[in-house]
XYZ file of C-alpha atoms in Angstrom:
666
model
C -29.423 11.165 -6.747
C -29.306 10.701 -10.537
C -30.726 14.180 -11.136
C -28.125 15.845 -8.944
C -25.338 13.785 -10.564
C -26.573 14.856 -14.002
C -26.487 18.505 -12.917
C -22.900 18.043 -11.764
C -21.986 16.492 -15.112
C -23.533 19.388 -17.034
C -21.593 21.835 -14.862
C -18.321 20.045 -15.665
C -19.111 19.172 -19.285
C -17.208 22.086 -20.839
C -14.073 21.386 -18.772
C -14.142 17.662 -19.536
C -14.669 18.231 -23.272
C -11.870 20.789 -23.355
C -9.483 18.407 -21.588
C -10.314 15.524 -23.958
C -10.013 17.758 -27.031
C -6.360 18.419 -26.186
C -5.571 14.776 -26.957
C -4.021 14.056 -23.563
C -2.004 10.984 -22.704
C -3.513 8.232 -20.554
C -2.495 9.815 -17.246
C -3.997 13.184 -18.184
C -7.170 11.492 -19.441
C -7.578 9.850 -16.055
C -6.806 13.004 -14.098
C -8.818 15.519 -16.133
C -11.782 13.412 -17.233
C -12.211 10.018 -15.571
C -11.387 11.163 -12.023
C -13.891 13.995 -12.342
C -16.642 11.702 -13.628
C -16.054 9.079 -10.930
C -15.541 11.322 -7.914
C -17.225 14.644 -8.679
C -20.143 13.474 -10.826
C -21.010 9.973 -9.630
C -19.865 10.466 -6.033
C -17.434 7.587 -5.535
C -15.441 7.898 -2.321
C -11.664 7.961 -2.773
C -11.159 5.199 -0.217
C -13.336 2.868 -2.342
C -11.294 3.419 -5.517
C -7.797 2.016 -6.014
C -5.530 3.221 -8.813
C -2.667 1.100 -10.116
C -3.170 -1.868 -7.765
C -0.783 -4.654 -8.881
C -1.845 -8.023 -10.243
C 0.027 -10.981 -11.673
C -0.330 -9.547 -15.194
C 0.120 -5.825 -14.596
C -1.433 -2.755 -13.028
C -5.141 -1.953 -13.009
C -6.038 1.626 -13.898
C -9.057 1.699 -11.557
C -10.387 -0.948 -9.178
C -13.730 0.090 -7.703
C -14.825 -1.634 -4.503
C -17.908 -1.731 -2.307
C -18.398 -2.699 1.308
C -15.362 -4.260 2.896
C -13.122 -3.955 -0.138
C -15.236 -6.284 -2.293
C -14.003 -5.867 -5.848
C -16.911 -4.612 -7.954
C -15.560 -3.498 -11.306
C -12.411 -2.860 -13.318
C -11.827 0.232 -15.467
C -9.171 0.036 -18.162
C -8.311 3.575 -19.259
C -6.729 4.648 -22.533
C -5.640 8.037 -23.808
C -8.349 10.187 -25.357
C -9.264 9.309 -28.943
C -7.708 5.841 -28.888
C -10.959 3.848 -28.670
C -13.158 5.313 -31.400
C -15.629 2.504 -32.236
C -16.413 1.562 -35.844
C -19.886 3.126 -35.832
C -21.474 6.434 -36.693
C -24.207 5.911 -34.104
C -24.526 8.709 -31.580
C -26.603 6.848 -29.018
C -26.029 4.056 -26.531
C -26.288 0.615 -28.114
C -25.951 -3.065 -27.272
C -22.989 -4.553 -29.159
C -21.458 -7.963 -29.739
C -18.042 -8.118 -28.096
C -16.837 -10.206 -31.046
C -18.259 -7.822 -33.659
C -16.559 -5.225 -35.864
C -18.003 -2.230 -33.996
C -15.812 -2.731 -30.924
C -12.755 -4.134 -32.708
C -10.711 -0.966 -31.907
C -11.411 -1.678 -28.217
C -10.388 -5.350 -28.316
C -6.898 -4.964 -26.786
C -8.288 -2.950 -23.874
C -11.125 -5.447 -23.424
C -8.675 -8.317 -23.104
C -6.625 -6.389 -20.552
C -9.710 -5.596 -18.501
C -10.932 -9.203 -18.654
C -7.559 -10.432 -17.401
C -7.601 -8.046 -14.446
C -11.259 -8.808 -13.674
C -10.526 -12.526 -13.621
C -7.617 -12.048 -11.214
C -9.614 -9.778 -8.904
C -12.965 -11.556 -9.235
C -14.671 -8.352 -10.376
C -18.032 -9.096 -12.056
C -17.950 -6.101 -14.438
C -15.296 -4.462 -16.617
C -15.201 -1.111 -18.386
C -12.953 0.158 -21.179
C -12.886 3.908 -21.787
C -10.853 6.805 -23.132
C -13.143 9.390 -21.561
C -15.244 9.722 -24.735
C -16.129 6.098 -25.501
C -17.387 3.788 -22.727
C -17.902 0.032 -23.099
C -19.439 -1.957 -20.223
C -19.353 -5.769 -20.174
C -19.153 -8.686 -17.754
C -15.646 -9.247 -16.465
C -16.247 -12.672 -14.937
C -18.915 -15.233 -15.802
C -20.421 -18.255 -14.112
C -22.494 -19.555 -17.050
C -19.616 -21.154 -18.969
C -19.858 -18.737 -21.899
C -16.639 -17.188 -23.287
C -16.722 -13.512 -22.235
C -15.755 -12.165 -25.667
C -18.609 -14.054 -27.337
C -21.211 -12.174 -25.319
C -22.602 -8.651 -25.411
C -21.867 -5.313 -23.843
C -23.328 -1.823 -23.602
C -21.535 0.843 -25.645
C -21.653 4.601 -25.176
C -19.882 5.684 -28.411
C -19.140 9.234 -27.265
C -19.737 11.777 -24.539
C -22.964 12.923 -26.216
C -24.439 9.457 -25.677
C -23.369 9.513 -22.027
C -25.230 12.795 -21.523
C -28.244 11.673 -23.570
C -28.651 8.416 -21.611
C -27.125 9.480 -18.330
C -29.739 7.558 -16.333
C -28.446 4.266 -17.741
C -24.810 5.408 -17.421
C -25.339 6.164 -13.723
C -27.076 2.802 -13.240
C -24.011 1.084 -14.691
C -21.321 3.049 -12.868
C -22.864 4.821 -9.868
C -21.780 3.569 -6.403
C -25.277 2.906 -5.047
C -26.322 1.105 -8.241
C -23.211 -1.077 -7.998
C -23.937 -1.871 -4.343
C -27.474 -2.905 -5.308
C -26.139 -4.813 -8.371
C -28.355 -2.919 -10.799
C -25.384 -2.612 -13.163
C -25.321 -6.391 -13.653
C -29.084 -6.474 -14.274
C -28.622 -4.089 -17.201
C -25.915 -6.327 -18.663
C -28.158 -9.391 -18.228
C -30.904 -7.557 -20.080
C -28.484 -6.569 -22.861
C -27.630 -10.256 -23.350
C -31.300 -11.146 -23.701
C -31.573 -12.759 -20.314
C -34.929 -12.183 -18.680
C -34.689 -9.902 -15.716
C -37.576 -10.370 -13.337
C -39.396 -7.536 -11.701
C -37.228 -6.013 -9.049
C -38.296 -6.370 -5.468
C -38.723 -2.936 -3.992
C -36.539 -2.281 -0.982
C -37.848 -0.248 1.904
C -35.575 1.355 4.491
C -36.416 2.880 7.813
C -33.307 5.014 7.311
C -32.260 4.999 3.616
C -28.481 4.446 3.401
C -28.198 7.012 0.612
C -29.314 9.718 3.036
C -26.627 8.976 5.624
C -25.160 12.084 7.229
C -22.141 12.575 9.436
C -23.040 13.251 13.049
C -21.641 16.145 15.019
C -18.446 15.244 16.845
C -17.817 15.792 20.509
C -15.721 18.868 21.410
C -12.534 16.824 21.791
C -13.151 14.632 18.752
C -11.167 16.817 16.351
C -8.070 16.589 18.524
C -8.743 12.898 19.109
C -8.792 12.397 15.336
C -5.382 14.039 15.093
C -4.171 11.911 17.990
C -5.120 8.702 16.204
C -3.818 9.954 12.897
C -0.412 10.883 14.306
C 0.195 8.244 16.964
C -2.028 5.291 16.241
C -3.101 4.831 12.633
C -0.159 5.998 10.549
C 2.549 3.404 10.180
C 4.457 4.606 7.120
C 8.168 5.072 7.595
C 8.111 8.856 7.182
C 5.591 9.415 9.987
C 7.236 9.814 13.400
C 9.880 7.096 13.122
C 10.799 7.615 16.771
C 7.294 6.624 17.837
C 7.226 3.615 15.528
C 10.550 2.288 16.842
C 9.736 2.876 20.508
C 6.269 1.361 20.162
C 7.443 -1.854 18.525
C 6.090 -4.766 20.584
C 8.753 -7.417 21.035
C 7.919 -11.097 20.790
C 10.019 -14.178 21.345
C 10.473 -14.476 17.584
C 11.525 -10.835 17.125
C 14.084 -11.071 19.961
C 15.507 -14.225 18.382
C 15.691 -12.447 15.013
C 17.512 -9.490 16.628
C 20.132 -11.819 18.107
C 20.622 -13.874 14.953
C 20.916 -10.818 12.736
C 23.611 -9.429 15.037
C 25.544 -12.684 14.745
C 25.280 -12.728 10.963
C 26.441 -9.121 10.586
C 29.326 -9.613 13.014
C 30.409 -12.766 11.183
C 30.537 -11.015 7.826
C 32.254 -7.952 9.304
C 34.996 -10.081 10.847
C 36.069 -11.076 7.350
C 36.240 -7.506 6.048
C 39.445 -5.559 6.598
C 39.979 -1.891 5.894
C 42.730 -1.115 3.387
C 45.543 1.129 4.490
C 45.541 4.269 2.387
C 48.909 5.478 3.648
C 50.438 5.090 0.211
C 49.013 4.728 -3.254
C 51.107 1.649 -3.911
C 49.623 -0.311 -1.023
C 46.101 0.624 -2.033
C 46.790 -0.229 -5.636
C 48.180 -3.599 -4.663
C 45.084 -4.411 -2.610
C 42.751 -3.351 -5.404
C 44.647 -5.276 -8.050
C 44.583 -8.437 -6.012
C 40.795 -7.959 -5.692
C 40.686 -10.185 -2.693
C 37.305 -11.682 -1.942
C 36.713 -11.321 1.784
C 33.901 -12.879 3.730
C 30.553 -14.182 2.552
C 27.452 -12.282 1.629
C 24.186 -13.089 3.393
C 20.546 -12.638 2.410
C 17.817 -12.589 5.039
C 14.085 -12.849 4.395
C 12.038 -11.102 7.073
C 8.676 -12.845 6.835
C 5.426 -11.558 8.256
C 1.870 -11.032 7.147
C 0.713 -7.707 5.706
C 0.884 -4.939 8.311
C 2.996 -6.899 10.790
C 5.583 -4.133 11.240
C 8.434 -5.587 9.185
C 9.714 -2.175 8.082
C 9.631 -0.855 11.640
C 11.532 -3.924 12.862
C 14.361 -3.267 10.381
C 14.485 0.440 11.219
C 14.540 -0.284 14.956
C 17.184 -3.012 14.556
C 19.759 -0.720 12.962
C 18.969 2.336 15.100
C 18.410 0.812 18.544
C 19.307 -2.883 18.743
C 22.580 -3.229 16.868
C 25.537 -2.259 19.130
C 27.042 1.091 18.176
C 30.467 -0.459 17.589
C 28.921 -2.743 14.964
C 26.523 -0.151 13.556
C 29.409 2.221 12.816
C 30.924 -0.404 10.535
C 27.718 -0.745 8.489
C 26.546 1.308 5.523
C 22.748 1.037 5.488
C 20.997 1.679 2.167
C 17.224 1.275 2.260
C 15.277 1.152 -0.997
C 11.544 1.637 -0.400
C 9.744 0.276 -3.430
C 6.505 1.869 -2.228
C 7.936 5.128 -3.592
C 8.049 3.761 -7.153
C 5.047 4.502 -9.376
C 6.348 3.920 -12.882
C 6.583 1.069 -15.361
C 7.181 -2.220 -13.499
C 9.701 -3.263 -16.168
C 11.965 -0.393 -15.096
C 11.846 -1.006 -11.371
C 15.295 -2.625 -11.222
C 16.966 0.342 -12.922
C 15.076 2.637 -10.541
C 16.275 0.607 -7.537
C 19.868 0.899 -8.782
C 19.576 4.697 -8.855
C 18.188 4.671 -5.307
C 21.115 2.526 -4.158
C 23.554 4.855 -5.907
C 22.315 7.904 -4.001
C 22.050 6.156 -0.620
C 25.414 4.401 -0.850
C 27.140 7.639 -1.815
C 25.783 9.252 1.352
C 27.037 6.377 3.500
C 30.390 5.732 1.818
C 31.662 9.169 0.818
C 32.944 11.742 3.260
C 30.946 14.507 1.578
C 27.410 14.824 0.251
C 27.393 15.268 -2.695
C 30.702 13.456 -3.328
C 33.719 15.635 -4.025
C 36.369 14.964 -6.661
C 38.567 13.289 -4.039
C 35.667 11.045 -2.941
C 35.075 9.933 -6.508
C 38.766 9.407 -7.093
C 38.821 6.929 -4.226
C 35.885 5.014 -5.755
C 37.595 4.978 -9.200
C 41.132 4.609 -7.814
C 41.929 1.498 -9.806
C 41.015 3.234 -13.051
C 42.856 6.362 -11.919
C 46.067 4.370 -11.503
C 45.542 2.717 -14.879
C 45.193 6.129 -16.529
C 48.343 7.471 -14.880
C 50.471 4.494 -15.962
C 48.735 3.508 -19.181
C 47.677 5.240 -22.387
C 47.188 8.653 -20.723
C 50.524 8.644 -18.890
C 51.994 11.327 -21.215
C 49.082 13.675 -20.474
C 49.413 13.014 -16.744
C 53.125 13.897 -16.817
C 52.665 16.939 -19.116
C 49.505 18.603 -17.783
C 48.085 17.271 -14.531
C 45.224 19.811 -14.467
C 43.975 18.753 -17.903
C 44.387 15.128 -16.840
C 42.174 15.743 -13.782
C 39.540 17.448 -15.923
C 39.354 14.550 -18.353
C 39.297 11.971 -15.594
C 36.577 13.941 -13.794
C 34.441 13.886 -16.942
C 35.092 10.150 -17.210
C 33.964 9.533 -13.606
C 30.790 11.595 -14.018
C 29.966 9.847 -17.284
C 30.341 6.444 -15.639
C 28.205 7.556 -12.700
C 25.375 8.816 -14.910
C 25.375 6.356 -17.799
C 26.470 3.166 -16.013
C 24.842 3.382 -12.569
C 24.861 -0.411 -12.114
C 28.659 -0.537 -12.508
C 29.037 2.531 -10.310
C 26.952 0.931 -7.521
C 29.210 -2.115 -7.607
C 32.256 0.147 -7.287
C 30.616 1.834 -4.291
C 29.999 -1.543 -2.646
C 33.605 -2.555 -3.264
C 34.941 0.753 -1.911
C 32.755 0.454 1.211
C 33.958 -3.079 1.974
C 37.578 -3.080 0.853
C 38.315 0.614 1.084
C 36.660 1.420 4.416
C 36.177 -1.995 5.993
C 32.412 -1.449 6.194
C 29.550 -3.804 5.447
C 26.926 -2.618 2.937
C 23.492 -3.512 4.363
C 20.935 -3.329 1.550
C 17.237 -3.291 2.450
C 14.653 -3.811 -0.302
C 11.390 -2.868 1.385
C 7.739 -3.189 0.271
C 8.426 -5.552 -2.604
C 5.126 -7.343 -2.012
C 3.185 -4.444 -3.483
C 4.239 -5.632 -6.937
C 3.495 -8.679 -9.111
C 5.570 -11.764 -8.487
C 7.704 -11.139 -11.592
C 8.830 -7.785 -10.187
C 9.540 -9.289 -6.769
C 11.583 -11.998 -8.455
C 13.618 -9.389 -10.363
C 14.347 -7.369 -7.214
C 15.357 -10.518 -5.342
C 17.738 -11.455 -8.175
C 19.169 -7.931 -8.145
C 19.926 -8.246 -4.428
C 21.815 -11.486 -4.997
C 23.647 -10.224 -8.070
C 25.230 -7.433 -6.015
C 26.952 -10.046 -3.863
C 29.462 -10.501 -6.657
C 30.769 -6.944 -6.133
C 31.587 -7.211 -2.421
C 30.380 -8.817 0.795
C 26.862 -7.445 1.324
C 24.070 -8.098 3.786
C 20.683 -8.120 2.047
C 17.398 -7.816 3.944
C 14.135 -8.382 2.089
C 10.961 -7.920 4.175
C 8.324 -10.090 2.535
C 4.907 -11.591 3.281
C 4.444 -15.289 3.927
C 2.186 -15.492 0.884
C 4.900 -14.071 -1.383
C 7.510 -16.427 0.066
C 5.293 -19.380 -0.758
C 4.793 -18.242 -4.366
C 8.452 -17.446 -5.017
C 9.593 -20.719 -3.472
C 7.422 -22.627 -5.949
C 8.497 -20.755 -9.071
C 11.047 -18.012 -8.591
C 14.499 -16.937 -7.490
C 14.082 -18.401 -4.009
C 14.637 -21.808 -5.583
C 18.076 -20.780 -6.867
C 19.614 -18.772 -4.027
C 20.326 -19.537 -0.405
C 18.821 -17.293 2.261
C 17.924 -17.296 5.931
C 14.384 -16.597 7.065
C 12.936 -15.047 10.216
C 9.232 -14.847 10.980
C 7.652 -11.871 12.755
C 4.258 -12.592 14.309
C 1.775 -9.797 15.025
C 1.222 -9.101 18.747
C -2.228 -8.610 20.258
C -4.096 -5.358 19.650
C -4.045 -4.567 23.371
C -0.231 -4.690 23.462
C 0.081 -2.541 20.331
C -2.208 0.205 21.631
C -0.824 -0.021 25.178
C 2.705 0.616 23.910
C 1.526 3.669 21.960
C -0.348 5.059 24.952
C 2.755 4.594 27.102
C 4.869 6.421 24.496
C 2.384 9.283 24.358
C 2.155 9.610 28.137
C 5.935 9.450 28.404
C 6.230 12.406 26.041
C 3.612 14.312 28.030
C 5.530 13.767 31.276
C 8.718 15.141 29.737
C 9.954 18.642 30.451
C 6.916 20.875 29.585
C 8.593 23.023 26.956
C 10.139 20.042 25.205
C 6.801 18.166 25.225
C 4.935 21.181 23.880
C 7.517 21.636 21.121
C 7.280 17.953 20.156
C 3.490 17.984 19.889
C 3.341 21.339 18.095
C 5.624 19.885 15.414
C 3.069 17.109 14.966
C 0.286 19.617 14.331
C -1.417 19.585 17.743
C -2.885 22.955 18.705
C -4.303 21.818 22.051
C -2.883 22.031 25.535
C -0.793 19.194 26.870
C -3.424 18.577 29.567
C -6.027 17.859 26.886
C -3.712 15.351 25.250
C -3.257 13.723 28.649
C -7.032 13.303 28.926
C -7.230 11.841 25.428
C -4.435 9.381 26.184
C -6.293 8.271 29.315
C -9.505 7.907 27.303
C -7.741 5.665 24.766
C -6.341 3.624 27.649
C -9.798 3.306 29.202
C -11.360 1.993 25.981
C -8.662 -0.270 24.564
C -6.168 -1.169 27.285
C -8.385 -1.597 30.343
C -11.126 -3.292 28.327
C -10.163 -6.748 27.089
C -13.390 -7.154 25.144
C -12.863 -4.144 22.862
C -9.170 -4.817 22.212
C -9.916 -8.503 21.633
C -12.712 -7.637 19.216
C -10.585 -5.399 17.015
C -7.739 -7.908 17.179
C -9.959 -10.663 15.807
C -11.563 -8.436 13.195
C -8.181 -7.005 12.165
C -6.970 -10.475 11.142
C -3.407 -9.911 12.443
C -2.878 -6.701 10.448
C -1.563 -3.850 12.619
C -2.763 -1.140 10.259
C -6.199 -2.669 10.097
C -6.467 -3.096 13.860
C -5.535 0.516 14.486
C -7.989 1.763 11.864
C -10.725 -0.245 13.574
C -9.727 1.276 16.903
C -9.895 4.729 15.344
C -13.371 4.021 13.924
C -14.693 2.989 17.339
C -13.019 5.772 19.294
C -14.111 8.618 17.001
C -17.695 7.477 16.561
C -20.271 9.720 18.287
C -21.693 6.468 19.699
C -18.699 6.314 22.063
C -18.626 9.810 23.511
C -15.124 10.911 24.419
C -16.413 13.375 26.997
C -18.269 10.577 28.797
C -15.176 8.346 28.760
C -13.166 11.106 30.419
C -15.909 11.651 33.019
C -15.921 7.927 33.793
C -12.304 8.301 34.926
C -13.583 10.512 37.720
C -16.434 8.380 38.996
C -18.941 8.709 36.168
C -20.771 5.712 34.671
C -18.601 3.386 32.583
C -18.910 3.745 28.828
C -16.602 0.979 27.741
C -18.553 -1.882 29.279
C -21.486 -1.230 26.929
C -20.846 -3.785 24.192
C -23.844 -2.711 22.148
C -22.490 0.839 22.029
C -19.132 -0.495 20.855
C -20.813 -2.507 18.111
C -22.885 0.480 17.012
C -19.728 2.577 16.849
C -18.080 -0.050 14.649
C -21.112 -0.365 12.360
C -22.038 3.301 11.983
C -18.697 5.048 12.456
C -19.230 8.800 12.305
C -22.567 8.530 10.446
C -26.124 8.419 11.729
C -26.796 5.013 10.140
C -25.074 2.116 8.436
C -24.234 2.687 4.783
C -22.132 0.201 2.879
C -20.699 2.807 0.500
C -19.192 4.658 3.496
C -17.996 1.593 5.392
C -14.590 0.039 4.882
C -14.984 -2.781 7.388
C -18.631 -3.825 7.788
C -20.608 -5.891 5.299
C -24.395 -6.214 5.478
C -25.074 -9.970 5.488
C -28.820 -9.312 5.341
C -28.578 -7.495 1.992
C -30.578 -9.000 -0.885
C -30.484 -8.453 -4.635
C -33.621 -6.572 -5.768
C -33.543 -8.445 -9.097
C -33.164 -11.849 -7.442
C -35.137 -11.743 -4.206
C -34.237 -14.232 -1.539
C -34.337 -14.710 2.182
C -32.552 -11.847 3.984
C -31.569 -14.394 6.647
C -29.774 -16.791 4.270
C -26.250 -15.405 4.733
C -26.807 -15.208 8.475
C -27.854 -18.884 8.592
C -24.760 -19.895 6.614
C -22.467 -18.034 9.009
C -24.277 -19.564 11.974
C -23.862 -23.081 10.579
C -20.176 -22.499 9.840
C -19.729 -21.316 13.401
C -21.301 -24.566 14.627
C -24.225 -23.070 16.492
C -27.722 -24.544 16.850
C -30.078 -23.896 13.955
C -32.612 -21.234 14.993
C -36.137 -22.586 15.055
C -35.177 -26.274 15.542
C -36.190 -27.985 18.741
C -33.429 -29.388 20.836
C -30.828 -27.024 19.388
C -29.538 -29.448 16.735
C -25.947 -28.805 15.835
C -24.893 -27.896 12.328
C -23.487 -31.343 11.641
C -26.819 -33.015 12.490
C -28.641 -30.527 10.284
C -26.291 -31.208 7.384
C -26.817 -34.961 7.649
C -30.564 -34.524 7.879
C -30.509 -32.272 4.837
């Protein structure tokens, strides 16, 4: 594996050197050098590497994981040329992290240590593509991390010269087997015992994907389109129709209706029959009604976004919906500096409110004049009255420039004018949704929450903030939730069987529709198969997950109340060659049952589409029998611990002593 990786590096060396020689910024360094080394040279899978995941103190450049998302190491990236160490050495060397050689890397080291501590990653790396410094990110020996040692590759020449060590520090298989930490132990002078050789009947590194069944390609598309994807831009009709109602969600629907109706009853449209009447209303600046903020609480993947979308499109009565201006800000679309997220959210609100408030898109001069009517009247009767009376065309030009300048340079003020015009000009309620805030550190969430409340001073607004229960707990202890009143509704996650059953029913309903309409719908989704084949696939899904309580119950428990996770588990089982789709379809017509074979289901979950278990290819399964070659131990130890926690009898003890008895005896 190392030899082939080295050959790949040599093939890319000229391109990587050329990219670094251009002095790129940090983003280009990552794209043109680090991504190529990680993915193309060392063979990391994209699903195991996370870029820009948020933490309490910022955003990690790279978080590399193994197994079931176990955080393995942090990479802090800098732009090329920024980390030149204070040494003329051209070879890999062991350095003191407190010494002068790595002083230019100190700021990056501290960043990486902070992230590693928050994520529990045992190793950290600082690099600009040329220089690479490896060191322990978390310690359990009580020693201050910056008073220890690390391994420094001062330039790309040293990486190539000692590529074997580089691959042992950063390669995915080496990280899984913890060889990278053994090298760091050795660098610190800690004795590393002889490694215990591992023997495999089927070496995980040689895992190969098995050939799919004839219908598996279309089944993959089926799961991708109708089962696994839950983002808002993927078939919103399906997401809304497949929402599984619970007692709590029905109660939330009813209460939200009451809140919106209550606020709307206190908002009156202004008569625009004459300028004087409108001016009088604006000048009085009457405050009508009360704003409301609602927290929609649910764990990660519980369908909060879908609930909001469905509420406004399907649940809210049309007579009420027509008096609402819905502006949804999806923070998942933001990928810039966290300190600028509020200004970005304001720009999103500006564009969405314009679409809902103005008669034209983009707004015409007359639309803007309505928004700025108070200022328009002040211009006509104030300092610019002579211009208005002498040359109305020039007056309109100057006022138009003024409106555009305010819109572009003062978007926060402009958004407040839009809210006011929606409420007092049109008698409509601005409903502001700030979605996916939990993807950001708590400071960012706090800022967005404060922004939502600050807009209440402009006009009556109805704020909805979908948020996880974990975030609510943190913000209630130290954040804006302590200062502002809000109402909370909790959305529990339904069982996996109900979730999949609703999707199967939606799919079958589409298939039973008028043939041409059904074919058009599915062709738009990318399906190139006949409707009859989709019917068979829908029935196969139903056979495995709806008619079989064991399988649906298993993925429900393993999914830990996360809809996305449960559906990905279902996809893994259904697409595995272990569970043959052809055989499932045959079982519908009298063939032997496939779904009652629990061992086959477990094998499908463990191996997925491969011919053996391999931790580097598995997002969900962790090998509890794995041992560290440098620190040999019983391969049954983790299994025994899990068995004791479960409360089962200790294997090998007469009488089946329970865990509690064993603990007391120990």
